[in-house]
XYZ file of C-alpha atoms in Angstrom:
307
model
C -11.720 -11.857 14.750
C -11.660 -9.753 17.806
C -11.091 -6.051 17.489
C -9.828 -6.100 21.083
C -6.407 -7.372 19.187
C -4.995 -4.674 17.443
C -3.561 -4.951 14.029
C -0.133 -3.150 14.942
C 0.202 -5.354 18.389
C -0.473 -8.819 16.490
C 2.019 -8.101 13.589
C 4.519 -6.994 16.020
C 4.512 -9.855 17.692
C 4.348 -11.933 14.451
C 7.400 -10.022 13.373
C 9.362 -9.782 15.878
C 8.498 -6.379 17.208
C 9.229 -4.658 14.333
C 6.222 -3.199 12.345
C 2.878 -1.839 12.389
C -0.009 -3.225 9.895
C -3.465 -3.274 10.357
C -6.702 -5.372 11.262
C -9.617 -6.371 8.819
C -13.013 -8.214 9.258
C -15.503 -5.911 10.212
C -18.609 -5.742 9.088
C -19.986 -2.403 8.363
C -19.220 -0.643 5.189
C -17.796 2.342 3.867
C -17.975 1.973 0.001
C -18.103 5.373 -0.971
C -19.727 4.610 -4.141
C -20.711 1.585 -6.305
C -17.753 -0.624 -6.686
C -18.267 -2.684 -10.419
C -18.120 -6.341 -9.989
C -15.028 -7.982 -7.867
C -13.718 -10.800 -10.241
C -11.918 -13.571 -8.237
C -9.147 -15.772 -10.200
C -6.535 -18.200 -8.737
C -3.238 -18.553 -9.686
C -0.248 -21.418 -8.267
C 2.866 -20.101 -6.920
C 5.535 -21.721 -5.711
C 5.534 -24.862 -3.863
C 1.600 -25.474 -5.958
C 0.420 -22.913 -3.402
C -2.850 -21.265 -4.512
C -3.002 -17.624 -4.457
C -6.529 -15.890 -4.593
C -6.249 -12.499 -7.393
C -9.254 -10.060 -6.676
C -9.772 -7.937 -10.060
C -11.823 -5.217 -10.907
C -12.121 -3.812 -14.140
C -11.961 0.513 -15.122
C -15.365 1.549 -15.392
C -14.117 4.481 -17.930
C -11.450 3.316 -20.635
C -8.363 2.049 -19.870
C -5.634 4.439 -17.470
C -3.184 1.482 -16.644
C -2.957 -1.527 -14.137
C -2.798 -1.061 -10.628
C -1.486 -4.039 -8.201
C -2.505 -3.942 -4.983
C -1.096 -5.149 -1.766
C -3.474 -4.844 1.543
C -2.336 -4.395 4.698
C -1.513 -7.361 7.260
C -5.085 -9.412 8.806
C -6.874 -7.276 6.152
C -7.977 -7.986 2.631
C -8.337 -5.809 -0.843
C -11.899 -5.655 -0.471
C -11.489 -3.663 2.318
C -10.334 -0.765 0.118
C -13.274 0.166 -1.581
C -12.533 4.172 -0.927
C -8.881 4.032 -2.442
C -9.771 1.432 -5.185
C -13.143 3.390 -6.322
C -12.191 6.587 -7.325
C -9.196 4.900 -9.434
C -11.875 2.486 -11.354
C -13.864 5.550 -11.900
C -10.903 6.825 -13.961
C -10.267 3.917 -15.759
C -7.379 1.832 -13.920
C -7.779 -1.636 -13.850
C -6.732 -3.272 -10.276
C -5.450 -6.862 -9.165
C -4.619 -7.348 -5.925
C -3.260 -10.967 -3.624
C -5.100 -12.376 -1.076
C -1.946 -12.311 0.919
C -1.384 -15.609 3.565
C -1.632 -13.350 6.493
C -4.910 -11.777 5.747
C -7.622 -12.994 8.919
C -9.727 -13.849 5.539
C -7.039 -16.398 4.149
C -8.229 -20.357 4.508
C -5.184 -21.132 5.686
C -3.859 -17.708 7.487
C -2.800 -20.158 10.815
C -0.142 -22.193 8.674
C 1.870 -18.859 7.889
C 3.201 -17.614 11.044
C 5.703 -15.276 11.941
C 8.055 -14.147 8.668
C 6.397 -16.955 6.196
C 4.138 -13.629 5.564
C 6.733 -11.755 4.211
C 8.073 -14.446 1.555
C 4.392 -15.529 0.266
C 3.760 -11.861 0.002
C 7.089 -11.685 -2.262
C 5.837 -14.613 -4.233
C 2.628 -13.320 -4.531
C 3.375 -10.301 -6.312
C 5.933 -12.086 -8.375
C 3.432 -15.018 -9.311
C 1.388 -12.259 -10.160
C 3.623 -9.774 -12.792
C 4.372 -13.384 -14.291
C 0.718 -13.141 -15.197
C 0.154 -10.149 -16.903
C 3.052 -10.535 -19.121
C 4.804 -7.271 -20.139
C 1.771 -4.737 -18.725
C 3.377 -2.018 -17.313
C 1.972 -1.491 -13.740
C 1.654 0.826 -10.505
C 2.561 -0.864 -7.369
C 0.509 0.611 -4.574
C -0.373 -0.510 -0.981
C -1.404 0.357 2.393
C 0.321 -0.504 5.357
C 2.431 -3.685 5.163
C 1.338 -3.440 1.595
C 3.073 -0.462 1.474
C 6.347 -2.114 2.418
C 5.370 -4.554 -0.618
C 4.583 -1.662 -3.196
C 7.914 0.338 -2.444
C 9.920 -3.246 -3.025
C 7.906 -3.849 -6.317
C 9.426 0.232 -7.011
C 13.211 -1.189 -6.452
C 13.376 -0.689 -2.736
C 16.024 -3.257 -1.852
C 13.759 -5.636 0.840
C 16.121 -8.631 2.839
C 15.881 -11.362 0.904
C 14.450 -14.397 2.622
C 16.562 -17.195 3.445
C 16.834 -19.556 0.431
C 15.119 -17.188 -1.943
C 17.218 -15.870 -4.775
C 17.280 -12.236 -5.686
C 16.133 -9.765 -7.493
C 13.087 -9.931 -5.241
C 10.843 -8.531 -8.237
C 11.709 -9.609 -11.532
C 10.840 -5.716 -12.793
C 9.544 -3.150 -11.371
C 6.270 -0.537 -11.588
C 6.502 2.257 -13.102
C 5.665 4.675 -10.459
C 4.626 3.328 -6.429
C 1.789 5.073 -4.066
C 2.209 3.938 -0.771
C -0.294 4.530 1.851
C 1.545 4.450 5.866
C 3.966 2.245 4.730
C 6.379 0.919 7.865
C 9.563 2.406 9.352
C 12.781 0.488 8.621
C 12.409 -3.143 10.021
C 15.955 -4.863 10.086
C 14.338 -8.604 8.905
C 12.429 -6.930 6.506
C 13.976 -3.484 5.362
C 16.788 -0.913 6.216
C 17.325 2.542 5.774
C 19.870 1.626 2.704
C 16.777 -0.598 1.083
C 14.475 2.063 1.311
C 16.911 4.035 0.073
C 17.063 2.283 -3.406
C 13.684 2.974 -4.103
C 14.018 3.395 -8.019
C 10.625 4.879 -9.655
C 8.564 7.953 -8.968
C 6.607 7.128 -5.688
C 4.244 8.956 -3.245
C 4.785 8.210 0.705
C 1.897 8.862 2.665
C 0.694 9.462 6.553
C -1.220 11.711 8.861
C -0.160 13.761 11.677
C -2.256 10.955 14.304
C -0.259 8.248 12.233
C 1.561 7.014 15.735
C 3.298 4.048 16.146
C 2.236 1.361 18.710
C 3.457 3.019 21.852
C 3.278 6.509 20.580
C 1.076 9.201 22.239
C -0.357 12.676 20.513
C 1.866 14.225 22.774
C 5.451 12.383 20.611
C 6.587 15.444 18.481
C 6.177 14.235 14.893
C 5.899 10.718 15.964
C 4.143 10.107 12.761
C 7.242 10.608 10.517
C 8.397 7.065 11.192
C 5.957 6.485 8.311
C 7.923 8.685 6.113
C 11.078 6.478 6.196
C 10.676 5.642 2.118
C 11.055 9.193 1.533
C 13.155 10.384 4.769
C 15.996 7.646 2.558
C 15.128 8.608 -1.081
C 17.995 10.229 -2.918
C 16.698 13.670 -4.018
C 16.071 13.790 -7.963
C 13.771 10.937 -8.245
C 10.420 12.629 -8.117
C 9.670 10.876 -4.809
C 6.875 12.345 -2.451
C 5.845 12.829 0.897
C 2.263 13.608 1.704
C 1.300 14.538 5.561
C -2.248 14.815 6.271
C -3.407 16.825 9.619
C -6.030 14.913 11.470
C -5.395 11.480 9.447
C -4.428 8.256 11.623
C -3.705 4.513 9.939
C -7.097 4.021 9.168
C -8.351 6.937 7.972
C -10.773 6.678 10.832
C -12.119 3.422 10.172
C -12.406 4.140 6.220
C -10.051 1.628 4.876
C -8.515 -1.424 6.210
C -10.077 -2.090 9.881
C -13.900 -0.932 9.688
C -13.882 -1.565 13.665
C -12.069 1.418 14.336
C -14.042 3.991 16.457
C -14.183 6.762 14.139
C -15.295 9.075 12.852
C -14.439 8.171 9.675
C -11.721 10.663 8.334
C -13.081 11.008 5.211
C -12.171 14.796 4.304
C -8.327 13.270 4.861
C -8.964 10.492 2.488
C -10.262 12.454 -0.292
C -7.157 14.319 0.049
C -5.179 11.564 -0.142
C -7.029 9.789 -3.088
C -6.817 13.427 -4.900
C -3.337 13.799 -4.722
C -2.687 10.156 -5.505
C -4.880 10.846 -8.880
C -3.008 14.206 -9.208
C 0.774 11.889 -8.765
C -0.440 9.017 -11.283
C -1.674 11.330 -13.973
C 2.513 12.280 -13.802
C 3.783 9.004 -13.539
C 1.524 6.494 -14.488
C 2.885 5.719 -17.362
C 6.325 5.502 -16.510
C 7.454 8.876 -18.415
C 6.762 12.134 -16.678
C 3.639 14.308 -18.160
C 5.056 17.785 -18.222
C 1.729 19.158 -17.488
C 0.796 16.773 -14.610
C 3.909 17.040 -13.232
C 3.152 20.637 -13.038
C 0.167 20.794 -11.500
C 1.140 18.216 -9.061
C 4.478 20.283 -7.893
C 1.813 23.285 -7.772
C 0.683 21.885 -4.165
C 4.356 21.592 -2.920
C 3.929 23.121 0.584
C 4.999 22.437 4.258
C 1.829 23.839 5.497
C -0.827 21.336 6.902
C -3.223 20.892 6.256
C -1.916 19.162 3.227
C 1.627 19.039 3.463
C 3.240 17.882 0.468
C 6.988 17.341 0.116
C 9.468 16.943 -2.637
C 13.100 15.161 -2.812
């Protein structure tokens, strides 16, 4: 696909003006280090559509199962530098093909808000298949959106759909730029009924489309899960100085000019190890917990918040 077309101004448009996401489909890669074998299942959701399940397998025991939701025009195999380090520790990972990725056969039939209800179904179809396995919902983007809603964030139900929109939820949620409110989507009071342990992240070049360097925390739209939290609930907020949507062309769109942001991203993927060793199992570690409030700080340049 063209990288001309950015992934914030296509999914705007899609959705009525109302989000960012991302583009995928480069070619170059960025695997940080061998990634064990992708695994490739399909499973039928509603209405017999087919739904294409990338899994990869913990290459060291067995921490928990991850499910994954990639951002808009992208596809999980575009994660390789989130989804390493956490098969390196021994977390399993399954994560949609979702209908609007620029990989999907059949991306052209799903326009507009279709994207939102097959992503619903998606992860629904997809915690109907592995039974009663606890999981961590975690995302990137318009995944993010998807992983806070599989924590209990209370999404808009689309029209002719029947709520709950997850029939449970993940233990604890790590979501990576997730979007600001976006009325057909989600509202303040939605995000506000986020119900597990989660960790909200961005970066301090994280601008919405329209934005400009010079927009005085114009990055903290991206913060809205946590901005709406109720204080209590272990929930997170993780700013990272120099960091943008891409970490620089490291995740998600590979076309992005660079450089990669790498230094950002292993902070990110070190508190994210530091958050699930807490709440990864859906009961707090006292010890975990411990050493992940030891980086509380509102100091870039890793600023970590608590509510």
């Amino acid at each position: 696909m063209s990288t001309s077309l950015s992934r914030r101004t296509l999914l705007a448009s899609a959705l009525l003006g109302a989000t960012a996401a991302c583009a995928g489909g480069a070619s170059r890669s960025v695997v940080a280090a061998p990634m064990p074998d992708r695994r490739t299942f399909d499973l039928t959701g509603p209405g017999e559509r087919t739904i294409s399940i990338s899994e990869w397998a913990g290459t060291s025991g067995k921490r928990g199962t991850i499910l994954f939701s990639h951002g808009a025009l992208s596809a999980p195999w575009f994660y390789d530098r989130i989804l390493q380090p956490l098969l390196a520790s021994g977390y399993r990972v399954l994560a949609p093909l979702h209908v609007d990725s620029a990989q999907h056969p059949h991306t052209a039939e799903y326009k507009g808000l279709a994207s939102w209800r097959c992503r619903i179904e998606d992860m629904r179809t997809l915690i109907a298949h592995i039974g009663d396995t606890p999981f961590i919902a975690m995302g990137h983007s318009y995944g993010g959106l998807i992983a806070t809603v599989l924590g209990g964030a209370a999404g808009v139900i689309p029209e002719g759909m029947e709520g709950p929109l997850m029939p449970r939820l993940a233990t604890s949620v790590v979501a990576f730029s997730p979007p600001p409110m976006i009325p057909v989507m989600m509202t303040a009071e939605g995000y506000g009924a986020l119900a597990v342990p989660a960790l909200i992240q961005t970066g301090t070049i994280d601008l919405l489309p329209g934005m400009t360097p010079s927009d005085a925390e114009g990055w903290r739209a991206h913060l809205a899960a946590f901005d709406a939290a109720k204080p209590g609930g272990h929930r997170y907020g993780l700013v990272l100085e120099g960091v943008n949507h891409y970490f620089g062309g490291a995740i998600c769109d590979f076309s992005q000019p660079g450089p990669m942001q790498l230094d950002g991203l292993s902070h990110a993927n070190a508190v994210a190890r530091l958050f699930l060793d807490a709440f990864a199992s859906g009961k707090a570690n006292a010890k975990a917990l411990a050493r992940l409030d030891a980086g509380i700080t509102d100091a870039l340049p890793i600023r970590l918040m608590r509510r």
